Amino acid sequence: MPIRLEIVTVERQVYAEDVDIVVAPGIDGELGILPRHAPLLTVLRPGEIMVRQDGEESIIAVSGGFLEVLGDRVIVLADTAERADEIDIERAEEALKRAEERVSSAVSDVDLERALASIRRSQARIKVARRRRPRRATPPA
Ligand code: ATP
């Protein structure tokens, strides 16, 4: 019996599939969700959601949000979310560099907190993008 995982942001639906397992970055630590998991509502940290579907893993970067488990449905309401293949790694690296500069020049706690949050988002994107399956340079023989 699979789990129905839906990941949405205010902008769009990022992911909607039947999967075998979901591993998500809960605020209190990594959260593994299998079918028949108890109902749960938790806050997410910036990081990656890993899913396995027929032995194949996929990864989605999230910047935070909420995760709810209810019956065999897992709903993620994410601040932002991107599937590995959607991530522009150069953009994330540039955002990371800008945020690091903002950390050193921050004049208020709010500036600092925003810059640190941006660093965490960018790092999660970079990590997820680096783990996506390499594209084959030549077609298989
Ligand atoms: P940037 O400074 O590059 O905009 P950011 O961390 O400020 O980065 P967010 O505000 O978190 O960006 O996201 C804005 C929108 O852009 C969201 O829809 C998010 O999914 C998308 N997004 C942000 N960074 C990337 C990326 N590197 N690749 C693909 N989509 C991205």
PDB file of C-alpha atoms and ligand atoms in Angstrom:
ATOM      1  CA  MET A   1       0.000   0.000   0.000  1.00  0.00           C
ATOM      2  CA  PRO A   2       1.686   3.215  -1.127  1.00  0.00           C
ATOM      3  CA  ILE A   3       1.730   6.649   0.449  1.00  0.00           C
ATOM      4  CA  ARG A   4       0.317   9.570  -1.510  1.00  0.00           C
ATOM      5  CA  LEU A   5       2.810  12.432  -1.231  1.00  0.00           C
ATOM      6  CA  GLU A   6       1.801  15.914  -2.290  1.00  0.00           C
ATOM      7  CA  ILE A   7       4.204  18.844  -2.033  1.00  0.00           C
ATOM      8  CA  VAL A   8       2.700  22.260  -2.704  1.00  0.00           C
ATOM      9  CA  THR A   9       3.772  25.880  -2.365  1.00  0.00           C
ATOM     10  CA  VAL A  10       1.607  28.977  -2.689  1.00  0.00           C
ATOM     11  CA  GLU A  11       2.776  29.109  -6.316  1.00  0.00           C
ATOM     12  CA  ARG A  12       2.346  25.579  -7.567  1.00  0.00           C
ATOM     13  CA  GLN A  13       2.133  21.874  -7.027  1.00  0.00           C
ATOM     14  CA  VAL A  14       5.711  20.615  -6.996  1.00  0.00           C
ATOM     15  CA  TYR A  15       5.163  16.900  -6.542  1.00  0.00           C
ATOM     16  CA  ALA A  16       2.254  14.459  -6.415  1.00  0.00           C
ATOM     17  CA  GLU A  17       3.043  10.756  -6.542  1.00  0.00           C
ATOM     18  CA  ASP A  18       2.376   7.449  -4.847  1.00  0.00           C
ATOM     19  CA  VAL A  19       5.579   6.463  -3.058  1.00  0.00           C
ATOM     20  CA  ASP A  20       6.849   3.731  -0.728  1.00  0.00           C
ATOM     21  CA  ILE A  21       8.701   5.862   1.820  1.00  0.00           C
ATOM     22  CA  VAL A  22       9.172   9.555   2.611  1.00  0.00           C
ATOM     23  CA  VAL A  23      12.123  10.915   4.598  1.00  0.00           C
ATOM     24  CA  ALA A  24      11.734  14.571   5.548  1.00  0.00           C
ATOM     25  CA  PRO A  25      13.696  17.145   7.578  1.00  0.00           C
ATOM     26  CA  GLY A  26      11.440  17.602  10.600  1.00  0.00           C
ATOM     27  CA  ILE A  27      12.242  20.393  13.009  1.00  0.00           C
ATOM     28  CA  ASP A  28      13.139  17.795  15.669  1.00  0.00           C
ATOM     29  CA  GLY A  29      15.152  15.598  13.309  1.00  0.00           C
ATOM     30  CA  GLU A  30      14.893  13.343  10.300  1.00  0.00           C
ATOM     31  CA  LEU A  31      11.445  11.862   9.874  1.00  0.00           C
ATOM     32  CA  GLY A  32      10.883   8.512   8.148  1.00  0.00           C
ATOM     33  CA  ILE A  33       7.315   7.910   7.024  1.00  0.00           C
ATOM     34  CA  LEU A  34       6.081   4.495   5.939  1.00  0.00           C
ATOM     35  CA  PRO A  35       2.490   3.427   5.206  1.00  0.00           C
ATOM     36  CA  ARG A  36       0.240   3.355   8.292  1.00  0.00           C
ATOM     37  CA  HIS A  37       2.228   6.076  10.029  1.00  0.00           C
ATOM     38  CA  ALA A  38       0.416   7.728  12.920  1.00  0.00           C
ATOM     39  CA  PRO A  39      -1.191  11.132  12.229  1.00  0.00           C
ATOM     40  CA  LEU A  40       1.375  13.892  12.575  1.00  0.00           C
ATOM     41  CA  LEU A  41       1.798  17.594  11.991  1.00  0.00           C
ATOM     42  CA  THR A  42       5.278  19.072  12.095  1.00  0.00           C
ATOM     43  CA  VAL A  43       7.331  22.052  11.016  1.00  0.00           C
ATOM     44  CA  LEU A  44      10.064  21.399   8.447  1.00  0.00           C
ATOM     45  CA  ARG A  45      13.610  22.717   8.406  1.00  0.00           C
ATOM     46  CA  PRO A  46      15.355  23.692   5.164  1.00  0.00           C
ATOM     47  CA  GLY A  47      16.724  20.496   3.664  1.00  0.00           C
ATOM     48  CA  GLU A  48      15.738  17.638   1.443  1.00  0.00           C
ATOM     49  CA  ILE A  49      12.760  15.338   1.153  1.00  0.00           C
ATOM     50  CA  MET A  50      13.794  11.919  -0.099  1.00  0.00           C
ATOM     51  CA  VAL A  51      11.226   9.542  -1.555  1.00  0.00           C
ATOM     52  CA  ARG A  52      11.554   5.985  -2.770  1.00  0.00           C
ATOM     53  CA  GLN A  53       9.288   4.644  -5.446  1.00  0.00           C
ATOM     54  CA  ASP A  54       9.820   1.084  -6.756  1.00  0.00           C
ATOM     55  CA  GLY A  55      13.431   1.189  -5.534  1.00  0.00           C
ATOM     56  CA  GLU A  56      14.157   4.538  -7.243  1.00  0.00           C
ATOM     57  CA  GLU A  57      15.032   7.546  -5.096  1.00  0.00           C
ATOM     58  CA  SER A  58      14.020  11.123  -5.857  1.00  0.00           C
ATOM     59  CA  ILE A  59      14.956  14.231  -3.935  1.00  0.00           C
ATOM     60  CA  ILE A  60      13.146  17.527  -3.483  1.00  0.00           C
ATOM     61  CA  ALA A  61      14.726  20.575  -1.843  1.00  0.00           C
ATOM     62  CA  VAL A  62      12.503  22.441   0.637  1.00  0.00           C
ATOM     63  CA  SER A  63      13.198  25.681   2.462  1.00  0.00           C
ATOM     64  CA  GLY A  64      10.827  24.973   5.346  1.00  0.00           C
ATOM     65  CA  GLY A  65       7.079  24.708   5.869  1.00  0.00           C
ATOM     66  CA  PHE A  66       4.702  22.148   7.326  1.00  0.00           C
ATOM     67  CA  LEU A  67       4.242  18.431   6.881  1.00  0.00           C
ATOM     68  CA  GLU A  68       1.054  16.571   7.740  1.00  0.00           C
ATOM     69  CA  VAL A  69       0.509  12.828   7.802  1.00  0.00           C
ATOM     70  CA  LEU A  70      -3.119  11.798   7.722  1.00  0.00           C
ATOM     71  CA  GLY A  71      -4.046   8.238   6.794  1.00  0.00           C
ATOM     72  CA  ASP A  72      -2.001   7.332   3.739  1.00  0.00           C
ATOM     73  CA  ARG A  73      -1.575  10.928   2.650  1.00  0.00           C
ATOM     74  CA  VAL A  74       1.444  13.100   3.329  1.00  0.00           C
ATOM     75  CA  ILE A  75       0.890  16.755   2.554  1.00  0.00           C
ATOM     76  CA  VAL A  76       3.800  19.163   2.532  1.00  0.00           C
ATOM     77  CA  LEU A  77       2.995  22.858   2.466  1.00  0.00           C
ATOM     78  CA  ALA A  78       6.423  24.235   1.647  1.00  0.00           C
ATOM     79  CA  ASP A  79       7.743  27.808   1.694  1.00  0.00           C
ATOM     80  CA  THR A  80       9.606  26.901  -1.503  1.00  0.00           C
ATOM     81  CA  ALA A  81      10.308  23.506  -3.048  1.00  0.00           C
ATOM     82  CA  GLU A  82      12.144  22.325  -6.133  1.00  0.00           C
ATOM     83  CA  ARG A  83      12.679  18.862  -7.545  1.00  0.00           C
ATOM     84  CA  ALA A  84      16.353  18.039  -8.102  1.00  0.00           C
ATOM     85  CA  ASP A  85      16.052  18.390 -11.892  1.00  0.00           C
ATOM     86  CA  GLU A  86      14.549  21.885 -11.566  1.00  0.00           C
ATOM     87  CA  ILE A  87      17.341  23.419  -9.536  1.00  0.00           C
ATOM     88  CA  ASP A  88      19.591  25.986 -11.182  1.00  0.00           C
ATOM     89  CA  ILE A  89      22.803  25.273  -9.303  1.00  0.00           C
ATOM     90  CA  GLU A  90      24.605  28.447 -10.416  1.00  0.00           C
ATOM     91  CA  ARG A  91      21.721  30.557  -9.220  1.00  0.00           C
ATOM     92  CA  ALA A  92      21.855  28.801  -5.845  1.00  0.00           C
ATOM     93  CA  GLU A  93      25.632  29.301  -5.624  1.00  0.00           C
ATOM     94  CA  GLU A  94      25.262  33.000  -6.379  1.00  0.00           C
ATOM     95  CA  ALA A  95      22.459  33.356  -3.825  1.00  0.00           C
ATOM     96  CA  LEU A  96      24.713  31.615  -1.284  1.00  0.00           C
ATOM     97  CA  LYS A  97      27.597  34.002  -2.002  1.00  0.00           C
ATOM     98  CA  ARG A  98      25.333  37.051  -1.675  1.00  0.00           C
ATOM     99  CA  ALA A  99      23.902  35.734   1.586  1.00  0.00           C
ATOM    100  CA  GLU A 100      27.368  35.092   3.023  1.00  0.00           C
ATOM    101  CA  GLU A 101      28.314  38.690   2.247  1.00  0.00           C
ATOM    102  CA  ARG A 102      25.118  39.853   3.932  1.00  0.00           C
ATOM    103  CA  VAL A 103      26.036  37.883   7.055  1.00  0.00           C
ATOM    104  CA  SER A 104      29.332  39.740   7.396  1.00  0.00           C
ATOM    105  CA  SER A 105      27.731  43.137   6.780  1.00  0.00           C
ATOM    106  CA  ALA A 106      24.544  42.578   8.793  1.00  0.00           C
ATOM    107  CA  VAL A 107      23.722  45.495  11.086  1.00  0.00           C
ATOM    108  CA  SER A 108      20.637  44.032  12.743  1.00  0.00           C
ATOM    109  CA  ASP A 109      19.430  40.696  14.053  1.00  0.00           C
ATOM    110  CA  VAL A 110      16.728  40.699  11.368  1.00  0.00           C
ATOM    111  CA  ASP A 111      19.311  41.166   8.585  1.00  0.00           C
ATOM    112  CA  LEU A 112      21.430  38.423  10.078  1.00  0.00           C
ATOM    113  CA  GLU A 113      18.521  36.012  10.482  1.00  0.00           C
ATOM    114  CA  ARG A 114      17.393  36.592   6.880  1.00  0.00           C
ATOM    115  CA  ALA A 115      20.889  36.090   5.535  1.00  0.00           C
ATOM    116  CA  LEU A 116      21.322  32.888   7.536  1.00  0.00           C
ATOM    117  CA  ALA A 117      17.959  31.585   6.279  1.00  0.00           C
ATOM    118  CA  SER A 118      19.035  32.353   2.712  1.00  0.00           C
ATOM    119  CA  ILE A 119      22.276  30.427   3.305  1.00  0.00           C
ATOM    120  CA  ARG A 120      20.354  27.404   4.558  1.00  0.00           C
ATOM    121  CA  ARG A 121      17.992  27.502   1.519  1.00  0.00           C
ATOM    122  CA  SER A 122      20.825  27.835  -0.959  1.00  0.00           C
ATOM    123  CA  GLN A 123      22.881  25.083   0.679  1.00  0.00           C
ATOM    124  CA  ALA A 124      19.904  22.709   0.568  1.00  0.00           C
ATOM    125  CA  ARG A 125      19.413  23.463  -3.158  1.00  0.00           C
ATOM    126  CA  ILE A 126      23.092  22.968  -3.956  1.00  0.00           C
ATOM    127  CA  LYS A 127      23.211  19.684  -2.063  1.00  0.00           C
ATOM    128  CA  VAL A 128      20.108  18.345  -3.805  1.00  0.00           C
ATOM    129  CA  ALA A 129      21.257  19.499  -7.255  1.00  0.00           C
ATOM    130  CA  ARG A 130      24.652  17.823  -6.798  1.00  0.00           C
ATOM    131  CA  ARG A 131      22.984  14.535  -5.990  1.00  0.00           C
ATOM    132  CA  ARG A 132      20.800  14.376  -9.061  1.00  0.00           C
ATOM    133  CA  ARG A 133      21.523  11.558 -11.435  1.00  0.00           C
ATOM    134  CA  PRO A 134      24.228  12.536 -13.904  1.00  0.00           C
ATOM    135  CA  ARG A 135      22.948  12.806 -17.429  1.00  0.00           C
ATOM    136  CA  ARG A 136      24.448  10.334 -19.829  1.00  0.00           C
ATOM    137  CA  ALA A 137      26.969  12.003 -22.148  1.00  0.00           C
ATOM    138  CA  THR A 138      26.578   9.360 -24.820  1.00  0.00           C
ATOM    139  CA  PRO A 139      23.563   7.216 -25.566  1.00  0.00           C
ATOM    140  CA  PRO A 140      23.758   3.652 -24.221  1.00  0.00           C
ATOM    141  CA  ALA A 141      25.208   1.127 -26.670  1.00  0.00           C
TER     142      ALA A 141
HETATM  143  P1  ATP B   1      17.495  33.936  -5.324  1.00  0.00           P
HETATM  144  O1  ATP B   1      18.244  35.024  -4.610  1.00  0.00           O
HETATM  145  O2  ATP B   1      18.339  33.197  -6.340  1.00  0.00           O
HETATM  146  O3  ATP B   1      16.134  34.350  -5.836  1.00  0.00           O
HETATM  147  P2  ATP B   1      16.228  32.919  -2.983  1.00  0.00           P
HETATM  148  O4  ATP B   1      16.715  31.934  -1.986  1.00  0.00           O
HETATM  149  O5  ATP B   1      16.035  34.313  -2.557  1.00  0.00           O
HETATM  150  O6  ATP B   1      17.228  32.816  -4.232  1.00  0.00           O
HETATM  151  P3  ATP B   1      13.522  32.074  -2.855  1.00  0.00           P
HETATM  152  O7  ATP B   1      12.889  33.342  -2.406  1.00  0.00           O
HETATM  153  O8  ATP B   1      13.771  31.023  -1.845  1.00  0.00           O
HETATM  154  O9  ATP B   1      14.888  32.403  -3.650  1.00  0.00           O
HETATM  155  O10 ATP B   1      12.666  31.435  -4.047  1.00  0.00           O
HETATM  156  C1  ATP B   1      11.976  32.226  -5.008  1.00  0.00           C
HETATM  157  C2  ATP B   1      11.449  31.304  -6.086  1.00  0.00           C
HETATM  158  O11 ATP B   1      12.517  30.845  -6.936  1.00  0.00           O
HETATM  159  C3  ATP B   1      10.790  30.018  -5.582  1.00  0.00           C
HETATM  160  O12 ATP B   1       9.742  29.683  -6.461  1.00  0.00           O
HETATM  161  C4  ATP B   1      11.891  28.979  -5.642  1.00  0.00           C
HETATM  162  O13 ATP B   1      11.358  27.681  -5.828  1.00  0.00           O
HETATM  163  C5  ATP B   1      12.663  29.438  -6.871  1.00  0.00           C
HETATM  164  N1  ATP B   1      14.115  29.200  -6.764  1.00  0.00           N
HETATM  165  C6  ATP B   1      14.979  29.823  -5.939  1.00  0.00           C
HETATM  166  N2  ATP B   1      16.247  29.430  -6.154  1.00  0.00           N
HETATM  167  C7  ATP B   1      16.189  28.517  -7.152  1.00  0.00           C
HETATM  168  C8  ATP B   1      17.180  27.719  -7.853  1.00  0.00           C
HETATM  169  N3  ATP B   1      18.484  27.798  -7.545  1.00  0.00           N
HETATM  170  N4  ATP B   1      16.756  26.905  -8.840  1.00  0.00           N
HETATM  171  C9  ATP B   1      15.445  26.822  -9.158  1.00  0.00           C
HETATM  172  N5  ATP B   1      14.472  27.536  -8.543  1.00  0.00           N
HETATM  173  C10 ATP B   1      14.823  28.376  -7.559  1.00  0.00           C
END
